[in-house]
Every structure is written in structure tokens, then in C-alpha cells.
mmCIF file of C-alpha atoms in Angstrom:
data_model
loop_
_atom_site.group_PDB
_atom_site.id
_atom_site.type_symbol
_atom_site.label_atom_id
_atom_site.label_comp_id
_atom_site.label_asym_id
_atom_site.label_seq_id
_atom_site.Cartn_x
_atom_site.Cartn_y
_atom_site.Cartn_z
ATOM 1 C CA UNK A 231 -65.485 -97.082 -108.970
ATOM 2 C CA UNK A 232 -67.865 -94.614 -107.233
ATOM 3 C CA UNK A 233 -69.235 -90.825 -108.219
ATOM 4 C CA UNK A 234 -65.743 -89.877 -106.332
ATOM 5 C CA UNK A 235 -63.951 -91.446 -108.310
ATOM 6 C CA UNK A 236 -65.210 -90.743 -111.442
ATOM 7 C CA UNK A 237 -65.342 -87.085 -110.494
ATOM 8 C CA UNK A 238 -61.296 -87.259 -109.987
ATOM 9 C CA UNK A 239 -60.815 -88.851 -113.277
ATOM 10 C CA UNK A 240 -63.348 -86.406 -115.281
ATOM 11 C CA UNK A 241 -61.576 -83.339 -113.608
ATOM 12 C CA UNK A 242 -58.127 -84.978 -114.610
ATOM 13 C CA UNK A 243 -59.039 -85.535 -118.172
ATOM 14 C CA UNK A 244 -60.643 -82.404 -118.626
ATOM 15 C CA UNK A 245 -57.292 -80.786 -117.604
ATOM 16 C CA UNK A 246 -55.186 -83.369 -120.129
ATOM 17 C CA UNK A 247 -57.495 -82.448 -122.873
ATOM 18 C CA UNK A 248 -57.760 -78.895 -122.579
ATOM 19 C CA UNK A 249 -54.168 -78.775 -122.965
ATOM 20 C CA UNK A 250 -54.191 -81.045 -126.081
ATOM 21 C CA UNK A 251 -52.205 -83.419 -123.699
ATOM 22 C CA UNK A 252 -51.604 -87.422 -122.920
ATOM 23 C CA UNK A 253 -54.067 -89.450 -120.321
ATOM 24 C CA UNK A 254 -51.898 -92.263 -118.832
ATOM 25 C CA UNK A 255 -54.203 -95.061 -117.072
ATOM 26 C CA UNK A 256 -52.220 -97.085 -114.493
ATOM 27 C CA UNK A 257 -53.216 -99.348 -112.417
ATOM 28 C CA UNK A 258 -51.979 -99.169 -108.366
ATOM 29 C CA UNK A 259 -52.928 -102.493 -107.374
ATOM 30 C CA UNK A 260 -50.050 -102.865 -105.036
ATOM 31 C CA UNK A 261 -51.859 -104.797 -102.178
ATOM 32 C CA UNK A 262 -52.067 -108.194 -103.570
ATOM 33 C CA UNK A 263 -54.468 -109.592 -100.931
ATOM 34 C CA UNK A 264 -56.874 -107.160 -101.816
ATOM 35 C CA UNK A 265 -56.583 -106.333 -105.835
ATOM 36 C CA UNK A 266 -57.961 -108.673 -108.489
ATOM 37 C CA UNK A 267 -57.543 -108.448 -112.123
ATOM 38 C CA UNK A 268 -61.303 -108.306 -112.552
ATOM 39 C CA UNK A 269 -61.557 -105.425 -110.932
ATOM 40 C CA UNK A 270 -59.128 -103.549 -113.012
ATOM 41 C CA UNK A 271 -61.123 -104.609 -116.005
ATOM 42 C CA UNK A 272 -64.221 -103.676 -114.462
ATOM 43 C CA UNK A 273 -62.535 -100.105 -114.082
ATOM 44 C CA UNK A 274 -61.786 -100.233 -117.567
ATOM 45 C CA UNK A 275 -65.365 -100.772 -119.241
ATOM 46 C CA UNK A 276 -66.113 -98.142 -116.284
ATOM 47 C CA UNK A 277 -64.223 -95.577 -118.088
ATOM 48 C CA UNK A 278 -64.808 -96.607 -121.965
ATOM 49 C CA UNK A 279 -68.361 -96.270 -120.937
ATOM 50 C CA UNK A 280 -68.083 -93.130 -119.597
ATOM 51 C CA UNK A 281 -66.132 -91.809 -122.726
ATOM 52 C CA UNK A 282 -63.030 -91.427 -120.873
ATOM 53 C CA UNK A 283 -60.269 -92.509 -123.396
ATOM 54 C CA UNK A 284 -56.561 -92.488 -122.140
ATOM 55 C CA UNK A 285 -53.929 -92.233 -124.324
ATOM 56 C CA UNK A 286 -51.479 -94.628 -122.304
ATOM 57 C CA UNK A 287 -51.387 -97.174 -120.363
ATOM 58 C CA UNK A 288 -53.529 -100.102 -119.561
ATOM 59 C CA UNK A 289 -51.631 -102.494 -120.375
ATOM 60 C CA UNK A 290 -49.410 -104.996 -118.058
ATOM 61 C CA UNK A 291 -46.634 -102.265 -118.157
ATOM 62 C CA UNK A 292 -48.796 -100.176 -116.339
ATOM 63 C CA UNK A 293 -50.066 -102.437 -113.427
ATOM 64 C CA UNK A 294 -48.122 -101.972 -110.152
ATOM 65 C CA UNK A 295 -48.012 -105.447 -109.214
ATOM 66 C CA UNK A 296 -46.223 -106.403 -112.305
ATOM 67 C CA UNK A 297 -43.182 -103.287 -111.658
ATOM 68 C CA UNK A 298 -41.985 -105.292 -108.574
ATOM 69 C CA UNK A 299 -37.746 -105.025 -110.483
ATOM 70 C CA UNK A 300 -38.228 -101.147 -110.191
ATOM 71 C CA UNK A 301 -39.476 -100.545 -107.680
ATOM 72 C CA UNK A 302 -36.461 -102.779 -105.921
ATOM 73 C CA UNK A 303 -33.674 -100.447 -107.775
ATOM 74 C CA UNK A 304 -35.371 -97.166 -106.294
ATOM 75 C CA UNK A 305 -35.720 -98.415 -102.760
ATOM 76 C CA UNK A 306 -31.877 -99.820 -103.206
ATOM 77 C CA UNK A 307 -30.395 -96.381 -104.255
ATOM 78 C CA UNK A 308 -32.273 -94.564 -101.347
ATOM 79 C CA UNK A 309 -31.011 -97.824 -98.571
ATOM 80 C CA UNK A 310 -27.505 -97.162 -100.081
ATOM 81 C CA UNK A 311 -27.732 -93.222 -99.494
ATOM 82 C CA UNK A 312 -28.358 -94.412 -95.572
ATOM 83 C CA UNK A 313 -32.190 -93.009 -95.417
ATOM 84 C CA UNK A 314 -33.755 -96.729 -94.870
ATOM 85 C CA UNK A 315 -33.904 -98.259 -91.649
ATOM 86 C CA UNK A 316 -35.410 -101.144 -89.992
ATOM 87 C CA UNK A 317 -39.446 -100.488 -88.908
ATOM 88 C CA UNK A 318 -40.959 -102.846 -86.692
ATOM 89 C CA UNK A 319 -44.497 -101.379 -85.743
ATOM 90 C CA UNK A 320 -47.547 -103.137 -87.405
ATOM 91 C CA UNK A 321 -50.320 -100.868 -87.799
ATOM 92 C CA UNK A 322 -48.917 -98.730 -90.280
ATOM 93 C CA UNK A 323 -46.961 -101.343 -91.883
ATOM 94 C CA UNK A 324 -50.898 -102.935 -93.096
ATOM 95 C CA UNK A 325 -51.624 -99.616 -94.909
ATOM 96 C CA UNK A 326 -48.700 -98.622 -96.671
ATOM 97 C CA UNK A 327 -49.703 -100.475 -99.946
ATOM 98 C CA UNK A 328 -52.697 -97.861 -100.159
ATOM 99 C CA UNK A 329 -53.069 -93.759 -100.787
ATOM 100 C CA UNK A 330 -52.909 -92.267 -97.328
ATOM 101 C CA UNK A 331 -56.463 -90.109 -97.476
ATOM 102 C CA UNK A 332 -55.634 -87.746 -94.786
ATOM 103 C CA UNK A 333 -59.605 -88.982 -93.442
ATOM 104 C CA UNK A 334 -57.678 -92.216 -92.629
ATOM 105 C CA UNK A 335 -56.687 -90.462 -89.574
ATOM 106 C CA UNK A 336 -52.912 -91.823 -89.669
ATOM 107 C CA UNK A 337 -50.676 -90.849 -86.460
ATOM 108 C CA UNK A 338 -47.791 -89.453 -87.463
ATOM 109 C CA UNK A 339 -44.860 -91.885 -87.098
ATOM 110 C CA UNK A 340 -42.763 -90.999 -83.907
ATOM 111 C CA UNK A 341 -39.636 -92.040 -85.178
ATOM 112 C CA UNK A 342 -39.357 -95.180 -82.334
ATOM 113 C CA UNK A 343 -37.614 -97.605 -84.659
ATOM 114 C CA UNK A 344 -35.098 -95.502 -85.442
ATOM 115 C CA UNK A 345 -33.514 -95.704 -82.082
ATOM 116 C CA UNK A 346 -33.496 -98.993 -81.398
ATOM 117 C CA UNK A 347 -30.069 -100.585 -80.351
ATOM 118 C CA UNK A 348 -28.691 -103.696 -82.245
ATOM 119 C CA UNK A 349 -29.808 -105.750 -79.001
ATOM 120 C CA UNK A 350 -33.068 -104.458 -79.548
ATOM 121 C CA UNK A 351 -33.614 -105.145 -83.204
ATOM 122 C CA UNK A 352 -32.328 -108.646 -83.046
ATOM 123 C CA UNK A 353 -35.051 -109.393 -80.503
ATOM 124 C CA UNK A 354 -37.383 -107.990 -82.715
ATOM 125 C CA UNK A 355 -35.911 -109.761 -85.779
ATOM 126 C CA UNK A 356 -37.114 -113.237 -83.984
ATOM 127 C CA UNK A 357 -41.055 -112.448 -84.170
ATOM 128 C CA UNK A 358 -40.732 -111.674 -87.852
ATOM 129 C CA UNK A 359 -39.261 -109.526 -90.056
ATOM 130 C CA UNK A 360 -39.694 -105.578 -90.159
ATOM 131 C CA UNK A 361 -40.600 -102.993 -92.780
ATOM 132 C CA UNK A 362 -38.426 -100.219 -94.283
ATOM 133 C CA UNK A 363 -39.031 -96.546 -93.581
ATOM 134 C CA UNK A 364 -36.903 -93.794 -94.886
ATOM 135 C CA UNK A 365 -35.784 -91.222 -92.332
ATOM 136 C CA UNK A 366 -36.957 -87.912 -92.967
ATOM 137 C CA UNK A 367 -34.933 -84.677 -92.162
ATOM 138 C CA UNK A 368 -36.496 -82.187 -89.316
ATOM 139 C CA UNK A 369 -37.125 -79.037 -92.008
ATOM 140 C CA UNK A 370 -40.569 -77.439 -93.778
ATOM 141 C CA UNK A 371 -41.417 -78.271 -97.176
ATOM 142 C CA UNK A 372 -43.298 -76.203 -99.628
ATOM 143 C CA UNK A 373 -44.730 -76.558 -102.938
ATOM 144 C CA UNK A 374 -47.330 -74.457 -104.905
ATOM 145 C CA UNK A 375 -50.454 -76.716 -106.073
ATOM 146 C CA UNK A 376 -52.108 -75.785 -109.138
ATOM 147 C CA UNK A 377 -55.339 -74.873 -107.147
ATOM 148 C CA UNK A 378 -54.467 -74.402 -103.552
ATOM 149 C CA UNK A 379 -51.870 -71.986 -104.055
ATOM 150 C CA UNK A 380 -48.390 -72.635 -101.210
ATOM 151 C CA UNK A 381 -48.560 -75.758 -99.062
ATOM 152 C CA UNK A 382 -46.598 -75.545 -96.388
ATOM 153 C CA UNK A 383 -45.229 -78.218 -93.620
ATOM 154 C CA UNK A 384 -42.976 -79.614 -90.920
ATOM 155 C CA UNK A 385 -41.482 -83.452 -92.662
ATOM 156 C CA UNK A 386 -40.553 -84.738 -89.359
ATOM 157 C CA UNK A 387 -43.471 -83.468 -87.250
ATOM 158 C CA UNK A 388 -45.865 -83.382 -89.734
ATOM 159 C CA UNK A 389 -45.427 -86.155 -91.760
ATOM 160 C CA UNK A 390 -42.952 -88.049 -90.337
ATOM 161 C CA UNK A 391 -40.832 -90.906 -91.960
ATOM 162 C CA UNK A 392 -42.723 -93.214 -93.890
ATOM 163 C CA UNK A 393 -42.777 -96.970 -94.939
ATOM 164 C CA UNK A 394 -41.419 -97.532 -98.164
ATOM 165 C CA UNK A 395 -41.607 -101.189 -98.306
ATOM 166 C CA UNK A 396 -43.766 -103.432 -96.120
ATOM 167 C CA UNK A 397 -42.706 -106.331 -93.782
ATOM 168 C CA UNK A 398 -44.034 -108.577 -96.188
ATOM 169 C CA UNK A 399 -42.068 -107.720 -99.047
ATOM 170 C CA UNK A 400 -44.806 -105.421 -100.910
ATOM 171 C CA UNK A 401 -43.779 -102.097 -101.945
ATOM 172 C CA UNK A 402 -45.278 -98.721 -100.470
ATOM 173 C CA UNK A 403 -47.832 -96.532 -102.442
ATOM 174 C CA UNK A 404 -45.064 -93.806 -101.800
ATOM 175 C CA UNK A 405 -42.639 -95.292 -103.212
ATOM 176 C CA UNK A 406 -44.313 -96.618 -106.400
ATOM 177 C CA UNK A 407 -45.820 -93.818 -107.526
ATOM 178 C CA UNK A 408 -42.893 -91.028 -107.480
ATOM 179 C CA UNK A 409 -41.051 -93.654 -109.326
ATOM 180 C CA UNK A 410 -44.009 -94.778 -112.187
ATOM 181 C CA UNK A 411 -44.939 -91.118 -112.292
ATOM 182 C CA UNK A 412 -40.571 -90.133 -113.235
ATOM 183 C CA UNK A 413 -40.096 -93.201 -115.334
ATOM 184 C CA UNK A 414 -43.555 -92.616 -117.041
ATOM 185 C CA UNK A 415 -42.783 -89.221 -117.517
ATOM 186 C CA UNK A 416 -45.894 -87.939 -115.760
ATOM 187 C CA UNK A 417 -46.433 -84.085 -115.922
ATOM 188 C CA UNK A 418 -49.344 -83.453 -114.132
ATOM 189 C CA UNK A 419 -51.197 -85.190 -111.418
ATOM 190 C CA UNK A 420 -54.281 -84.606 -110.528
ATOM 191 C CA UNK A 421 -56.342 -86.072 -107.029
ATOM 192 C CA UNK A 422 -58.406 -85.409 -103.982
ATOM 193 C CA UNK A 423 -57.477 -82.958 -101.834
ATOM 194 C CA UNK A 424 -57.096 -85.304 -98.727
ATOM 195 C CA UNK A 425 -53.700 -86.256 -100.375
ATOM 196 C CA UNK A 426 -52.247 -82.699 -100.239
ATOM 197 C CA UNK A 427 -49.667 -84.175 -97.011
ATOM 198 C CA UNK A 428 -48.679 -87.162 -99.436
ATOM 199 C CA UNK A 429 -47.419 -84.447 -101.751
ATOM 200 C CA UNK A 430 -44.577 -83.520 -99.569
ATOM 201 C CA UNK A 431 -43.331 -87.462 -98.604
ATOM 202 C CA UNK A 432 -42.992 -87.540 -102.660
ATOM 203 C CA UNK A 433 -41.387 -84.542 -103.236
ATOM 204 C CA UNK A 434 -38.944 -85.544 -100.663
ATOM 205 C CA UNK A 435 -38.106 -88.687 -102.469
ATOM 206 C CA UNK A 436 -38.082 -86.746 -106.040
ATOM 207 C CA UNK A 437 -35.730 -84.801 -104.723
ATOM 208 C CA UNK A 438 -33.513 -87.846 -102.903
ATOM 209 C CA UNK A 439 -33.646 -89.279 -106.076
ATOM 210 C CA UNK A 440 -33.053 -86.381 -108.792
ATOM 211 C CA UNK A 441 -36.129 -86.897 -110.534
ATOM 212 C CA UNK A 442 -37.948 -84.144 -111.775
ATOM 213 C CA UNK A 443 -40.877 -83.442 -109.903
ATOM 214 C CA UNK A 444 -44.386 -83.057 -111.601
ATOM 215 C CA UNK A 445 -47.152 -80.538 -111.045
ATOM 216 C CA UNK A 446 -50.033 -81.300 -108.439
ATOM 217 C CA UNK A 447 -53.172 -80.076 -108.663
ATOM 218 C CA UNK A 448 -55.326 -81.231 -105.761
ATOM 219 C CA UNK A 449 -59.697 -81.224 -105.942
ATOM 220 C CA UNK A 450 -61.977 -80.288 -103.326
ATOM 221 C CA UNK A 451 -63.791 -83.114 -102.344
ATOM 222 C CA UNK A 452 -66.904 -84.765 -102.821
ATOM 223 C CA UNK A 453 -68.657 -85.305 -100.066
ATOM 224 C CA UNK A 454 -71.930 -86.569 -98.788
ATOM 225 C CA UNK A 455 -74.590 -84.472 -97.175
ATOM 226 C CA UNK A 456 -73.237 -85.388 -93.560
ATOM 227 C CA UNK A 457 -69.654 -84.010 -94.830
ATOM 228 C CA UNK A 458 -68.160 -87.624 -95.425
ATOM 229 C CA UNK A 459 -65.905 -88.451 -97.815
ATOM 230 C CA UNK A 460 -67.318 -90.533 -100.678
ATOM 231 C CA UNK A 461 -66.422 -94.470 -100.607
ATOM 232 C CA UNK A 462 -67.592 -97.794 -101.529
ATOM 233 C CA UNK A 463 -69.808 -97.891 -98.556
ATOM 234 C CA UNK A 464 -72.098 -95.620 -100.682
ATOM 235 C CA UNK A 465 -73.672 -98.328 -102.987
ATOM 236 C CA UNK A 466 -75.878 -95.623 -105.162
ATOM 237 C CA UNK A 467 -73.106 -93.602 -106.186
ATOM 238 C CA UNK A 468 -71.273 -96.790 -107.350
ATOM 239 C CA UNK A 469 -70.727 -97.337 -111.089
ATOM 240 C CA UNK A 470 -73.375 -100.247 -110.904
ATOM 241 C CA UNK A 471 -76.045 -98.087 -109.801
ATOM 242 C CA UNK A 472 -74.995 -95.307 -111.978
ATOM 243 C CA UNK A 473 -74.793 -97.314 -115.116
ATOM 244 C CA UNK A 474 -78.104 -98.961 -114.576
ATOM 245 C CA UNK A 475 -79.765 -95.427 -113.721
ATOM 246 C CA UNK A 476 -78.559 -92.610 -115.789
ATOM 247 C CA UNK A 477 -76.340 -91.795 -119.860
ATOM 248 C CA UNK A 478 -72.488 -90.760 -119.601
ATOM 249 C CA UNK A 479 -73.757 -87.910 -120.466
ATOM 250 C CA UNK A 480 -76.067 -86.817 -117.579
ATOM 251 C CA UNK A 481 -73.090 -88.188 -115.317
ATOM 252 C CA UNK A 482 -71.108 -85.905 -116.604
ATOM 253 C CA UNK A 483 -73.394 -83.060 -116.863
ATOM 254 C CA UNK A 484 -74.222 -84.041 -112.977
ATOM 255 C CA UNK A 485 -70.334 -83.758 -112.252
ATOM 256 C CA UNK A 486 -70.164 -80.195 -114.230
ATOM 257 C CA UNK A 487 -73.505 -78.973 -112.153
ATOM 258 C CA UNK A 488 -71.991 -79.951 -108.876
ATOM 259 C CA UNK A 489 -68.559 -78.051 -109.565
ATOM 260 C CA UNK A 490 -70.475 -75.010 -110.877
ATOM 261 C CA UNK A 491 -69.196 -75.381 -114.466
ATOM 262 C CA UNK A 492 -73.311 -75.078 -115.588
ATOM 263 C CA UNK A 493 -75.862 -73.513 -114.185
ATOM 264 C CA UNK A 494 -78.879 -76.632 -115.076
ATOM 265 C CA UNK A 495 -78.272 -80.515 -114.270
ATOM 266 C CA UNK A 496 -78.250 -81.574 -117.401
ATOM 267 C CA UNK A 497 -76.828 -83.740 -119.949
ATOM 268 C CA UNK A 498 -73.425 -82.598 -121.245
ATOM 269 C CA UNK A 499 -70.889 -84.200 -123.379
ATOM 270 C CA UNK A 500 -67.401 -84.585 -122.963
ATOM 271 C CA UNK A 501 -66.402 -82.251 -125.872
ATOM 272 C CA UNK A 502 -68.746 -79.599 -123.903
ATOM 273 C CA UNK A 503 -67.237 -80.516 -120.586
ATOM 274 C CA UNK A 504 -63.349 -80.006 -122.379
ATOM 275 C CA UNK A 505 -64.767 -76.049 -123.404
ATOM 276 C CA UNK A 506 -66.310 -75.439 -119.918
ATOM 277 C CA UNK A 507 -62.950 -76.933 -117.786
ATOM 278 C CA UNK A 508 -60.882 -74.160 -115.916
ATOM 279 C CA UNK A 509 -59.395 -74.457 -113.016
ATOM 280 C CA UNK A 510 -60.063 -70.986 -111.608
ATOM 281 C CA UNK A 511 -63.904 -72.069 -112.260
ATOM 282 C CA UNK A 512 -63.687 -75.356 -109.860
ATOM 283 C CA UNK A 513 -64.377 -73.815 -106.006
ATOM 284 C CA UNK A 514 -62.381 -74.779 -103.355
ATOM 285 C CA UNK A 515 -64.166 -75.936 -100.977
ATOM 286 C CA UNK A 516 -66.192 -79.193 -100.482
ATOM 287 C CA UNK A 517 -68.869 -80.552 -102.692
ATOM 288 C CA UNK A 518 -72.026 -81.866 -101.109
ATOM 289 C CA UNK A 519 -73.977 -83.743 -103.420
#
């Protein structure tokens, strides 16, 4: 993890605990070529060292990679409602496994594959086979985030239909978390900002699928002085760094500065944090750090 991280998941728990609510830690380790079991335990100890306790989860239940059977019953009742179709373009396809930051700078998808004549998929179908996108219907959707107020948008120009399972059998982040977050019985969600579009391509399949639909509350970002978001790439705000250079506690009192909860950077625990959390305190734009 990285200060952006661990920003997201201090701003999340603040909100579960100020409510008197459940934590649920899952892991999304859907891309198998790039997701090691050591690194979810290394996220882990991040997070028990931090103080940040969750209340479910953790276990093999909760990793992605291990949900494969459920994730194949929601994509079959969506193919047999006639939404799926036959996807054939690469770039995309490489990505799908991973939350679409809207810094990613993903075209949206023009619809190609779903015009393609038998003749032309079965030419196709000899170089390999394709991925599954669900087609999208050509109306706005709108939902009200818990800080951002009405989020408005075009599906099919806007967001445009989206992989749901990759060519190589792996299932899309899209997919897997609308149904962990129904089955799990997930409430509230809480993330970056740069996955406010994501929030309509998962309220369409909520509603596709008749799940309840949870509440979203999206965070302004973190970002670094030159206005980029915060990654890997940034090896001192990594957990390494951070562990070796500072207490939980002035991370989190650094964390609370930044948003504006305190006026001094200085250590803070996480029972203060819990009585300084509200969501009309947290600005809305950007954080620089």
C-alpha cells in the first residue's frame, strides 16, 4: 500500500465506525498474473499496524480469486437475459481485471463487436478466443453520492459497454464487485473519486440483476504537488517508508491535517480520528500533499 491508499481505507473506517458499523476486508486480486498471496498478507500487517481492525473478511471467502463459481452464475443470468456478446478487441480486454481510475485514460468502447456478422466472428474465433461485454442501453444514469451530491451520465456514450469477463477466462473487476458487494451485503462503499464513472456500469448491473444497490461515497483525491494521482511509483509514501519513518499515530494525524479535520500535524489516534470524521468536514477538491 501507499499514503493513497491508506488515506481511502482511514476515510472508510472512520465512516464504518462513526456509525457503530461493520468493516469488511476483501481482497480483489482478480488478475492472477499479477497478485500474490504475499502481498495480501503484507496488506494485512499494513493495516493491523496501522490500527485498522475490520470486522469481516480476510479470510479465503473473501479473496476474489478463490469466488471464481459466483462469479460464473452472475455472468450466466446476465448472458441468458441476451446483454453478453462476443468482444474481440485486446487492449481493453488486458485491463478489465483492475479498477478503471478514470486517470487510466480508457476510450470509451465504440460498440464495434457488437456488429459483427457470424462470418466475421468465426474468422475472429480462429486467432483466439474473445471476451464478454454486456451491451449497455443508450439512456443517462443518475445516482446521488454521499459527497458529490447528483452524478449524472450518458451509459452508451459515456461509458459504453464493458467487459465482464476476459478472453482468458478471468472475471472483470465490474462484475466481481457488484456481486461480492450484494452477496456480502455491503452497505456502503467508500473510494477515490476517479471511480465516480465505474459507479454507473455497477448500478447498471445491480439493477439487471435485482440486487439492491449500496451507497457510494466517493473522496477527493490525493495527489502529489504536480497534481498526479498517488501510486506505487512514489516509493516514500509507500508503507515501507512510512513504517520505517513515522507512529500510526502521526500517519493518521498527517491524514486528518491534510483533509482539514485538525488544524496542527500532529499525532492523533484512531478513537480521536472516529470523533473528528464528518463528511461535510472532508473538502472536495484535491489534496496536495
Amino acid at each position: 500500500m501507499h499514503l493513497g491508499n491508506i488515506y481511502a481505507a482511514l476515510m472508510s473506517w472512520l465512516s464504518v465506525r462513526k456509525q457503530n458499523g461493520s468493516w469488511l476486508l476483501r481482497i480483489e486480486d482478480l488478475d492472477r498474473q499479477r497478485c500474490r498471496p504475499e502481498y495480501a498478507e503484507m496488506l494485512m500487517d499494513d493495516l493491523h499496524w496501522l490500527g485498522l481492525d475490520w470486522d469481516e473478511g480476510g479470510s479465503e471467502d473473501y479473496f476474489q480469486s478463490r469466488r471464481d463459481q459466483v462469479y460464473e452464475e452472475v455472468f450466466s443470468r446476465l448472458d441468458d437475459m441476451g446483454l453478453v456478446y462476443d468482444c474481440f478487441c485486446r487492449r481493453a480486454d488486458l485491463l478489465a481485471s483492475s479498477a478503471p481510475h478514470a486517470s487510466d485514460g480508457r476510450p470509451v468502447y465504440s460498440g464495434k463487436c457488437w456488429n459483427l456478422t457470424e462470418e466475421e466472428k468465426n474468422l475472429l474465433l480462429q486467432k483466439g478466443p474473445p471476451a464478454k461485454r454486456i451491451r449497455l442501453e443508450d439512456r443517462h444514469s443518475s445516482f446521488t453520492d454521499g459527497h458529490y451530491g447528483l452524478v449524472s451520465c450518458s451509459l452508451l456514450h459515456d461509458c459504453g459497454d464493458f467487459i465482464l469477463r476476459r478472453a482468458d477466462g478471468n472475471f472483470s473487476y465490474q462484475l466481481a464487485v457488484v456481486a461480492d458487494d450484494a452477496l456480502m451485503g455491503v452497505t456502503e462503499v467508500v473510494r477515490g473519486r476517479d471511480l465516480l464513472s465505474s459507479t454507473h456500469q455497477q448500478l447498471y448491473l445491480y439493477e439487471k440483476l435485482g440486487y439492491p444497490a449500496p451507497d457510494f461515497f466517493h473522496l477527493p483525491l490525493l495527489v502529489s504537488a504536480d497534481g498526479r494521482r498517488l501510486s506505487k511509483r512514489d516509493r516514500d509514501c509507500d508503507m515501507a517508508f512510512l513504517r520505517s519513518h513515522f507512529t500510526p499515530q502521526k500517519i493518521t494525524g498527517h491524514l486528518m491535517y491534510l483533509c482539514g479535520f485538525i488544524d496542527r500535524d500532529e499525532e492523533l489516534s484512531l478513537d480521536e480520528a472516529v470523533s473528528l470524521f464528518s463528511w461535510d468536514r472532508l473538502p472536495q477538491e484535491d489534496i496536495r500533499i
